Each structure stands twice: as structure tokens, then as C-alpha cells.
Coordinates of C-alpha atoms in Angstrom, one line a residue:
X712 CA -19.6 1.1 20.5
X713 CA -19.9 -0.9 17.6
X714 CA -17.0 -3.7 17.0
X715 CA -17.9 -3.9 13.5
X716 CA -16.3 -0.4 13.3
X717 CA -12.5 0.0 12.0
X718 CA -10.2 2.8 11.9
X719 CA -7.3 3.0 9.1
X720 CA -4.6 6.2 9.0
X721 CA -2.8 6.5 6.6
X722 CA 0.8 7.9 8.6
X723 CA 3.6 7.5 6.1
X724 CA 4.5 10.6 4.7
X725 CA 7.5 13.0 4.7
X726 CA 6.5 16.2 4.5
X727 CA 8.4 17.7 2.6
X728 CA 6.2 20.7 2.6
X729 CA 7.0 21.4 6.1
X730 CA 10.5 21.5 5.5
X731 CA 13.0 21.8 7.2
X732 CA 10.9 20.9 10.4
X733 CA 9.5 18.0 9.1
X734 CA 12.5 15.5 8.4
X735 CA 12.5 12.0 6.6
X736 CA 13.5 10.7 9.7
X737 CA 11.3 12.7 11.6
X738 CA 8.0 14.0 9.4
X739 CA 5.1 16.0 10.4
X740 CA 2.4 13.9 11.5
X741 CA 4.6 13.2 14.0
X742 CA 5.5 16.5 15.5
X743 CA 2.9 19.1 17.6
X744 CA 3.1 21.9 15.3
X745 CA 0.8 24.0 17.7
X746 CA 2.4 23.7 20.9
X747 CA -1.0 21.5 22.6
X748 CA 0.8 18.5 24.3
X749 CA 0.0 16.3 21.1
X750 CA 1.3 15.2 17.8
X751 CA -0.9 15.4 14.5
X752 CA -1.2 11.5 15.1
X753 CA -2.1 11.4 18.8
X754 CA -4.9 13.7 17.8
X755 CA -5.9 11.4 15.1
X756 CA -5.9 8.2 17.3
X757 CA -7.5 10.1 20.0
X758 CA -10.4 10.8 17.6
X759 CA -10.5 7.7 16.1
X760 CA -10.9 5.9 19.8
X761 CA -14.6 7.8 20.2
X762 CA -15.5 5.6 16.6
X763 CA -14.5 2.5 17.6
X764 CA -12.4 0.2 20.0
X765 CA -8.6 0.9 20.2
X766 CA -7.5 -2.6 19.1
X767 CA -9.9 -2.0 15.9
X768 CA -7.7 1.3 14.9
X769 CA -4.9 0.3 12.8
X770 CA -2.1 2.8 11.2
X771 CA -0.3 1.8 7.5
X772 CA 3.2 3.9 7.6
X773 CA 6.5 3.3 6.0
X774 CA 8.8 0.4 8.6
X775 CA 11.3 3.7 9.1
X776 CA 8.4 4.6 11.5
X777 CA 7.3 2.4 13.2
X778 CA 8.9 2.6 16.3
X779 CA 7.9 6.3 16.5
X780 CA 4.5 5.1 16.6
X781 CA 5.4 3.3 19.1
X782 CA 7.0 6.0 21.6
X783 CA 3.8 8.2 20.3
X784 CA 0.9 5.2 21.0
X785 CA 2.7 3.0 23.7
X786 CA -1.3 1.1 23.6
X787 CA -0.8 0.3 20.1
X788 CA -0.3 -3.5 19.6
X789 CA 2.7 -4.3 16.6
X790 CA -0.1 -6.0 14.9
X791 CA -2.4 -3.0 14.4
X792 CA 1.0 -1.4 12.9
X793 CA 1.1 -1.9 9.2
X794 CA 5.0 -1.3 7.8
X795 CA 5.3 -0.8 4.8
X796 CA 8.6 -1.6 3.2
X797 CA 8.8 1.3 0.2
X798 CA 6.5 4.3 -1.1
X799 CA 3.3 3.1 -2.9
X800 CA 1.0 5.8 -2.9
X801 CA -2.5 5.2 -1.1
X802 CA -4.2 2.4 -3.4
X803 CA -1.5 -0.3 -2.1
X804 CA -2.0 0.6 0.8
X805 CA -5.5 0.4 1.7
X806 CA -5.6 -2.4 -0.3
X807 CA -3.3 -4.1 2.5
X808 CA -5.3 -2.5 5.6
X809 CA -8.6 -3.5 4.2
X810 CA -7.6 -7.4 3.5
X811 CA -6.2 -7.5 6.7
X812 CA -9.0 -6.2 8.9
X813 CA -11.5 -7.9 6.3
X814 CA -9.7 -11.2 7.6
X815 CA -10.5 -10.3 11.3
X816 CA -14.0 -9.2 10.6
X817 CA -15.4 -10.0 7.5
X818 CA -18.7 -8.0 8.3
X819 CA -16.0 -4.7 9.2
X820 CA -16.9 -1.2 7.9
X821 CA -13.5 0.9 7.7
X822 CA -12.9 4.4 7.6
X823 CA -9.7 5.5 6.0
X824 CA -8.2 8.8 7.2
X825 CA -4.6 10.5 7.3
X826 CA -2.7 11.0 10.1
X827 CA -1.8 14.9 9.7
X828 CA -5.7 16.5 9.7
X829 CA -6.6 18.9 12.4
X830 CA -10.1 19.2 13.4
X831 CA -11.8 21.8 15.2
X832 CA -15.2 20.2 15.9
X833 CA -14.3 16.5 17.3
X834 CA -18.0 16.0 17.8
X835 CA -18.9 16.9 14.3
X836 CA -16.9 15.0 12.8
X837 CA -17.3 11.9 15.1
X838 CA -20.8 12.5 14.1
X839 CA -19.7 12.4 10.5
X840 CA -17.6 9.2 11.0
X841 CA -20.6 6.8 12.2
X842 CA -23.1 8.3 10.0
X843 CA -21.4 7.1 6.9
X844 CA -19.8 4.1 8.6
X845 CA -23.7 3.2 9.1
X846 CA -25.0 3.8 6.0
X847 CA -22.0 2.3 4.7
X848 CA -22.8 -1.2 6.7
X849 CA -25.9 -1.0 5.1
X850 CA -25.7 -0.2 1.5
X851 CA -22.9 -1.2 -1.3
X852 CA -21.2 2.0 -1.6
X853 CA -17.8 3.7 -1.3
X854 CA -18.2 7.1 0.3
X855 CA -16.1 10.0 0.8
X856 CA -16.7 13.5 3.0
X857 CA -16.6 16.3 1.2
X858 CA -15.8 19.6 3.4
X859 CA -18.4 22.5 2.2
X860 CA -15.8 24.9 0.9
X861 CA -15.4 28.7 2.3
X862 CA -13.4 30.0 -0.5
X863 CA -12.0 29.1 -3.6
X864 CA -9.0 27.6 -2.7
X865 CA -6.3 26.0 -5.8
X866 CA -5.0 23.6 -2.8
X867 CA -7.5 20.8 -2.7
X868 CA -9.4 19.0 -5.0
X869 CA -13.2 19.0 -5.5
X870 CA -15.9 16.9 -5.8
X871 CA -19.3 17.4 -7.7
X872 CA -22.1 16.0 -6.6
X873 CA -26.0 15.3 -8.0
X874 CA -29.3 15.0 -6.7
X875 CA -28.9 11.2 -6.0
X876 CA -28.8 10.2 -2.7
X877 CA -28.6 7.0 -0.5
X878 CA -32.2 5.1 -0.5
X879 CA -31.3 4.6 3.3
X880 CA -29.2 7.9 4.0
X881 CA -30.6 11.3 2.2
X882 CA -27.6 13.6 3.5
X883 CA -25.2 11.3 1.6
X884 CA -24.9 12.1 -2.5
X885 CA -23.8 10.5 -5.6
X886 CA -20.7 11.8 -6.7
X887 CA -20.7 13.7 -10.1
X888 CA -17.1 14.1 -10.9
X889 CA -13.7 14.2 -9.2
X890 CA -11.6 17.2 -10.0
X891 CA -7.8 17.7 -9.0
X892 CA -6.8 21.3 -7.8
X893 CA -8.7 23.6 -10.4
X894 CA -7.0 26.8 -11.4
X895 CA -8.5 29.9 -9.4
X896 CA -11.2 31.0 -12.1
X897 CA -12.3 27.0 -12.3
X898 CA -12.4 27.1 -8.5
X899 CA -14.6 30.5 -8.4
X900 CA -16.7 28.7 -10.5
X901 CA -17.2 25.8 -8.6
X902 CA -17.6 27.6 -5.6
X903 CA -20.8 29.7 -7.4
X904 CA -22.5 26.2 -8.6
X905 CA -23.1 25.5 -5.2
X906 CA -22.9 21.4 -5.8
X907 CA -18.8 21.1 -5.3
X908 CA -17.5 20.2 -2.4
X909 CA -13.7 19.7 -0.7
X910 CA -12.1 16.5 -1.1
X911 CA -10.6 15.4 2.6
X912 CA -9.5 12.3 1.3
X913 CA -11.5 10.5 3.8
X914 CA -13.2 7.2 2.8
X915 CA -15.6 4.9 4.5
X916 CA -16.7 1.9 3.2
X917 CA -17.3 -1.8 4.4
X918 CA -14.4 -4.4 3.6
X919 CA -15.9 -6.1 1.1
X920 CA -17.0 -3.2 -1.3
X921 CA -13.5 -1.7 -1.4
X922 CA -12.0 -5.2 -2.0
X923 CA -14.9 -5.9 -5.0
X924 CA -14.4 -2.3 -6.2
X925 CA -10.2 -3.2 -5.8
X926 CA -11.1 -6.9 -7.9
X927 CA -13.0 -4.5 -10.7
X928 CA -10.7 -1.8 -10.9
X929 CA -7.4 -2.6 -9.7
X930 CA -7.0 -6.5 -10.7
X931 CA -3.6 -7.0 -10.5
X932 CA -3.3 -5.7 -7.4
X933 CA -6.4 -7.2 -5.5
X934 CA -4.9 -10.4 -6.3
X935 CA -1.1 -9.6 -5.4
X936 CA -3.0 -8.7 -2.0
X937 CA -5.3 -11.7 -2.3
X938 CA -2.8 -14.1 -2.4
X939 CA -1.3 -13.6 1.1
X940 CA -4.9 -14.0 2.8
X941 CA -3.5 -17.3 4.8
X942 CA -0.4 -14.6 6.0
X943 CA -2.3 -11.5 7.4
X944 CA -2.3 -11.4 11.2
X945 CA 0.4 -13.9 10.9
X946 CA 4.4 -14.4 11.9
X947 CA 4.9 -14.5 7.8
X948 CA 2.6 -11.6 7.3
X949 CA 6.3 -9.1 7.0
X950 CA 7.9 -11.2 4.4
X951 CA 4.8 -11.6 2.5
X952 CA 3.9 -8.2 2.5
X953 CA 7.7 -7.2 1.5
X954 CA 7.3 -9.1 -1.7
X955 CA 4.0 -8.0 -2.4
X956 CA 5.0 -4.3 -2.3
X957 CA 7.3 -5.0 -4.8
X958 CA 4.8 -5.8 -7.3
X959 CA 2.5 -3.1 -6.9
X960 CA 2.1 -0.1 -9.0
X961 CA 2.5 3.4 -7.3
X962 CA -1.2 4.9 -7.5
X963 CA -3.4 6.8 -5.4
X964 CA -7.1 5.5 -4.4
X965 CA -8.8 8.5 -6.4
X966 CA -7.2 7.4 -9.8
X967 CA -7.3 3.9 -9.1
X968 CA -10.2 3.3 -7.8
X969 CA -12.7 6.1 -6.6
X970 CA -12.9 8.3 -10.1
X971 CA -14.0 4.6 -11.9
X972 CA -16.2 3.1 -9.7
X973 CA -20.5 4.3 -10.0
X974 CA -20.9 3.4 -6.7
X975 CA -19.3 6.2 -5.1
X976 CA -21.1 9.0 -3.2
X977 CA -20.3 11.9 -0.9
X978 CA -21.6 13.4 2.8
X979 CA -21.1 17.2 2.7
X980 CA -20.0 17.6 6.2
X981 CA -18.8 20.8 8.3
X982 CA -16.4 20.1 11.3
X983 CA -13.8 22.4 11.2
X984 CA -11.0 20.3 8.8
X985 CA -7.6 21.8 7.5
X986 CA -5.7 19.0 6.3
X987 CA -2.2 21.0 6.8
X988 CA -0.6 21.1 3.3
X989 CA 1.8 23.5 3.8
X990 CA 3.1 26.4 6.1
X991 CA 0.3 28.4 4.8
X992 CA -2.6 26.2 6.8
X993 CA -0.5 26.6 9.9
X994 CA -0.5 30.4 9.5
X995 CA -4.0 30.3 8.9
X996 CA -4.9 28.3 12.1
X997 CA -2.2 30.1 14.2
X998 CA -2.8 33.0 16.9
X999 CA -2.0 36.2 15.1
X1000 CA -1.0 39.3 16.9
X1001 CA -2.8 43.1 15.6
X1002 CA -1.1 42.9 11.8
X1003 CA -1.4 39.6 11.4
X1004 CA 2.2 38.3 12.5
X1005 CA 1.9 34.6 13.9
X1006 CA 5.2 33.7 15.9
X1007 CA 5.4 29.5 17.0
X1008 CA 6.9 28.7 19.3
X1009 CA 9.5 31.0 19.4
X1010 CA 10.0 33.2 22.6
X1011 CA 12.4 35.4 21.9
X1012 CA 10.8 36.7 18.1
X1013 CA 10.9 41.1 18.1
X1014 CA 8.9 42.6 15.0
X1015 CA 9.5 45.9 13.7
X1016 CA 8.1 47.0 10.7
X1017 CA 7.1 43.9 10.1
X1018 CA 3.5 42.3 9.0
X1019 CA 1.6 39.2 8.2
X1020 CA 4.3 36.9 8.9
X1021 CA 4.8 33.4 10.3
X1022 CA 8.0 32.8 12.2
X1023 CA 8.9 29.1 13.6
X1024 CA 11.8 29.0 15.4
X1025 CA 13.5 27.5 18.8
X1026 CA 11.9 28.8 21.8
X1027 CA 15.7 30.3 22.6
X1028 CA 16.5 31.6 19.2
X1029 CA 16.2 35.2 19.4
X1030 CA 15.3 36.4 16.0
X1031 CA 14.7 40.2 15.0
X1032 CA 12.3 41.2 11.7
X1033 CA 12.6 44.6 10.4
X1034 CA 10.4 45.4 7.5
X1035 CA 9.4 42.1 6.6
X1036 CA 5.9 41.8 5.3
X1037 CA 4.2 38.4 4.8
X1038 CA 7.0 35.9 5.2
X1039 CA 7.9 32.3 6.5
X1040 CA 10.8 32.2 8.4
X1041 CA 11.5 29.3 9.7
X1042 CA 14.6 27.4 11.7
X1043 CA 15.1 23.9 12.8
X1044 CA 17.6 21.0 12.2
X1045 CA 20.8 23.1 11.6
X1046 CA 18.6 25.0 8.9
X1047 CA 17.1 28.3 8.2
X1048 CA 14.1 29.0 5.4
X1049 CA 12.8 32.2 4.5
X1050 CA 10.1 32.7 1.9
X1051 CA 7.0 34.7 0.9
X1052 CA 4.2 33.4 2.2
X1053 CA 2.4 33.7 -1.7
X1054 CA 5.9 30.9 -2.7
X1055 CA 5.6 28.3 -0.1
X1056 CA 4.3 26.3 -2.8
X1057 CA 8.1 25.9 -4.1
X1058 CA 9.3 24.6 -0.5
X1059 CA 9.0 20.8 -1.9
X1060 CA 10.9 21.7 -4.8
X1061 CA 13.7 23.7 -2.4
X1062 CA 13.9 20.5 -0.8
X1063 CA 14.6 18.5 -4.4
X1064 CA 17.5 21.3 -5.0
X1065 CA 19.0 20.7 -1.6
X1066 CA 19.3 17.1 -1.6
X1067 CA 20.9 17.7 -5.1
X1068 CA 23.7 19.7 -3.6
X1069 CA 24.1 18.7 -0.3
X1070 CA 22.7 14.9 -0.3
X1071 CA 20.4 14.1 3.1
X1072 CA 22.5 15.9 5.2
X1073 CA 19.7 18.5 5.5
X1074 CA 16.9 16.3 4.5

């Protein structure tokens, strides 16, 4: 196993989509939505530990968590546990994970991943992982895996990509254009072209081309983050990273960094990925009775009448449908949510007017 190899994930989240299961004090990554024995970030750890050593996988989440990260990875050292003190988006953040594994390993390569994927080819995507991690090591270049799409889903973005490729790596493509969730006739269309691909927000690079491409495109912050070198890994490492937090912008990695830089190419890869957006990807990966009904983990759940719905409940809630036909319905924390399946979108929202009324009592 290669020690030059790091793993970031990106664990600090809410949610809010998965409302009301998923809770700010208690958010999905860290719950087993499927009933296997493991949370979304156990199974992200667990994969990560085939890539590289366990003290080289480190996991960036908000300080609320950290001790539930704790009870979930009892292995995990508090060092390879980055707090972070407020909401940034992702540039700040990887920013902060890359400085401070570039300070234990100057020559590291780093994949950056989030906690709450599922994958149903472990292999594959293992496979995936070291491939660009390699060519990554070897070549000045941020790369991304793009998923080769199935359908033309509104959900995810898209990436376009040319006939370019990697002297050293001819799977891996430079990347065309980055496109945020298209409307469904734009997505048809890219679907027909043949050249877009998924974006699953997963980024390998080596240390020091994330933190030249951070230096180019992101100034201010690569030298907030700069600035603390002589703290990472340290006792003062907390306090400086408190004050630096403050000073950053809130911006994601795509706009900040990944839709600027020229040096940015993609691996079309195939391994099974559903990032779990919302209750619809959990329908979609669930068991489904005869017309199409998909009832976790509930017990006690009687259909009449009743199609294409998902139903989340206590195992000892007993909970009767009668001529319900594609519907969430879903119960947890004192609170019960039922919605088409085709609004789910508006759960995030639901959760905006709630803590309007009612504060975080149900939040």
C-alpha cells in the first residue's frame, strides 16, 4: 500500500433533505439508512482503508460532530479529525485538509470524497481511486470522476469532456466544461452527445497542485491557510484554525477553483455510485415489493391500495396505507412527513418553514 496515498471526507453536512431522520444534531452520514450494520461513514472509511493506511485517512466535519466520529471510528486518532468551527462550503475546507496532510507528506496525493456516497462495486471504484491517485502523483493535474450517466437526471451536475487525455494516463480526459443541474431537455441533450459525464464530486490530486491551483485561484484564502503552516498537527492547530475560518469566504471547490483552473481533467468511471441526495435515491436503491412499494425498516407497515411508495418508520410503528400511490411517508424524532415522491425536492424548504414556526425544536 502506498503511504504517499491520503484519504479526505468531507462529513459535515446536515441533511436537511433527509428530514426529519436526519437531525442537526444527528445528520445522515451518520445513520444506516439501509438496515446493513453500518453508517454512510463507516462505509466510507471502510473503503477508504483498501486505498491507503488508516492513519493517512482523515475526515473535515463541523466540531458539533466530532465526537460522533468518534463513537462511529473508535481507531480514528483526534488528529486525523478536522473540526471545523462554522459552515464554509467545500473550498475552505479542503484547503485546510490539503495544508495539513501536505505538512506530513509533502510528496502526498489526496483523494477528496464525501462521507454519504454508497457504492455498489467497492472494487471498481478502489480501482478508480489508485488509478487517478497514480496518474495524479505523476502528472500536474486536478482530476475528478465523472460517473457515465444512465439517464438524464436534473439532480447532478455534468461534466463535458474532449479528446485530450493524460500523456501518461489515456482513460483520464480534459475537462470541457462544468455544468450545474441542467433542466431535463439540456440534460437529454447531454445525455445524446455522448461526451458528458456525472459529477461525484470526487477529486484527486497531489498536495501541491491543489495548493498552487488554491495560490492562483483562491489567493486570499491559500494564504489565510498558509499562514498557520507552523500550527497544523500542533496543540495551537484549534485556535488557529478558529480564526482562520472566520476569514474565509463561503465557496464550493467547483466555483472556486475546479471550473478556472486548465489543468483539470476527468476519469469516466462505472462503480455503482448514488450519492443519496434525497429520499428519492433511497427509494431507488431500496428492495421494492410487486408495485413498487419500498417499506424501511418498518415492521409493522400494511398496504392496501397502495403503490410505488417509500415508507420509513419505527420498526414498532404500525402504519396502514390505503390508496396511496407514490408517496414518502416518513416518521422519526417526534415527527411525521408525508409527500409525493415527484415534491421531495421541497423537503429542504419544509425544513426552512418549520424552524420558522417552531424554532429547532424539530430541527
Amino acid at each position: 500500500m502506498n503511504r504517499n496515498y491520503f484519504a479526505l471526507i468531507m462529513a459535515g453536512g446536515i441533511g436537511s433533505r433527509f428530514w426529519p431522520v436526519s437531525r442537526t444534531n444527528y445528520p445522515k452520514q451518520f445513520i444506516d439508512f439501509f438496515g446493513v450494520g453500518k453508517t454512510l461513514i463507516q462505509s466510507t472509511y471502510e473503503r477508504f482503508k483498501a486505498v491507503c493506511p488508516p492513519e493517512n485517512i482523515f475526515i473535515v466535519t463541523n466540531e458539533l460532530y466530532s465526537d460522533l466520529i468518534k463513537e462511529q471510528i473508535p481507531e480514528i486518532s483526534d488528529n486525523q479529525i478536522l473540526a471545523e468551527p462554522m459552515m464554509r462550503n467545500t473550498a475552505p475546507c479542503i484547503a485546510y485538509g490539503c495544508m495539513k496532510i501536505r505538512e506530513i507528506n509533502p510528496d502526498a496525493a489526496v483523494v477528496v470524497a464525501p462521507s454519504d456516497h454508497t457504492i455498489a462495486d467497492p472494487a471498481g471504484f478502489v480501482a478508480a481511486i489508485e488509478q487517478s491517485l497514480k496518474a495524479a502523483s505523476e502528472n500536474n493535474c486536478l482530476i475528478t470522476l465523472g460517473i457515465k450517466p444512465s439517464r438524464p437526471d436534473t439532480g447532478y451536475g455534468y461534466i463535458q469532456y474532449n479528446e485530450h487525455t493524460l500523456q501518461s494516463d489515456p482513460d483520464i480526459h480534459k475537462v470541457k466544461t462544468f455544468t450545474e443541474k441542467p433542466n431535463l431537455e439540456l440534460a437529454r441533450s447531454f445525455i445524446q452527445s455522448g461526451d458528458f459525464l456525472w459529477n461525484a464530486g470526487i477529486f484527486i490530486w497531489s498536495a501541491r497542485t491543489i495548493l498552487s491551483a488554491f495560490e492562483q485561484h483562491l489567493p486570499d484564502m491559500h494564504e489565510i491557510f498558509t499562514s498557520g503552516r507552523s500550527a497544523y498537527n500542533t496543540q495551537q492547530e484549534k485556535e488557529f484554525i478558529g480564526n482562520a475560518y472566520q476569514q474565509c469566504t463561503n465557496i464550493s471547490i467547483d466555483f472556486g477553483v475546479m471550473e478556472k483552473a486548465d489543468n483539470v481533467y476527468v476519469l469516466p468511471a462505472e462503480f455503482g455510485w448514488n450519492d443519496l441526495g434525497t429520499w428519492a435515491s433511497i427509494y431507488d436503491m431500496a428492495d421494492k415489493d410487486y408495485v413498487g412499494n419500498a417499506v424501511i425498516p418498518g415492521e409493522h407497515v400494511m398496504m392496501f391500495d397502495s403503490s410505488n411508495c417509500m415508507v420509513n418508520v419505527p420498526k414498532d410503528k404500525l402504519v396502514i396505507l390505503q390508496g396511496m400511490h407514490d408517496y414518502i411517508v416518513v416518521e422519526s424524532n417526534n415527527t411525521l412527513l408525508i409527500c409525493p415522491r415527484d415534491q421531495e425536492q421541497s423537503v429542504k424548504q419544509i425544513v426552512n418553514d418549520v424552524k420558522a414556526r417552531f424554532g429547532t425544536r424539530f430541527i
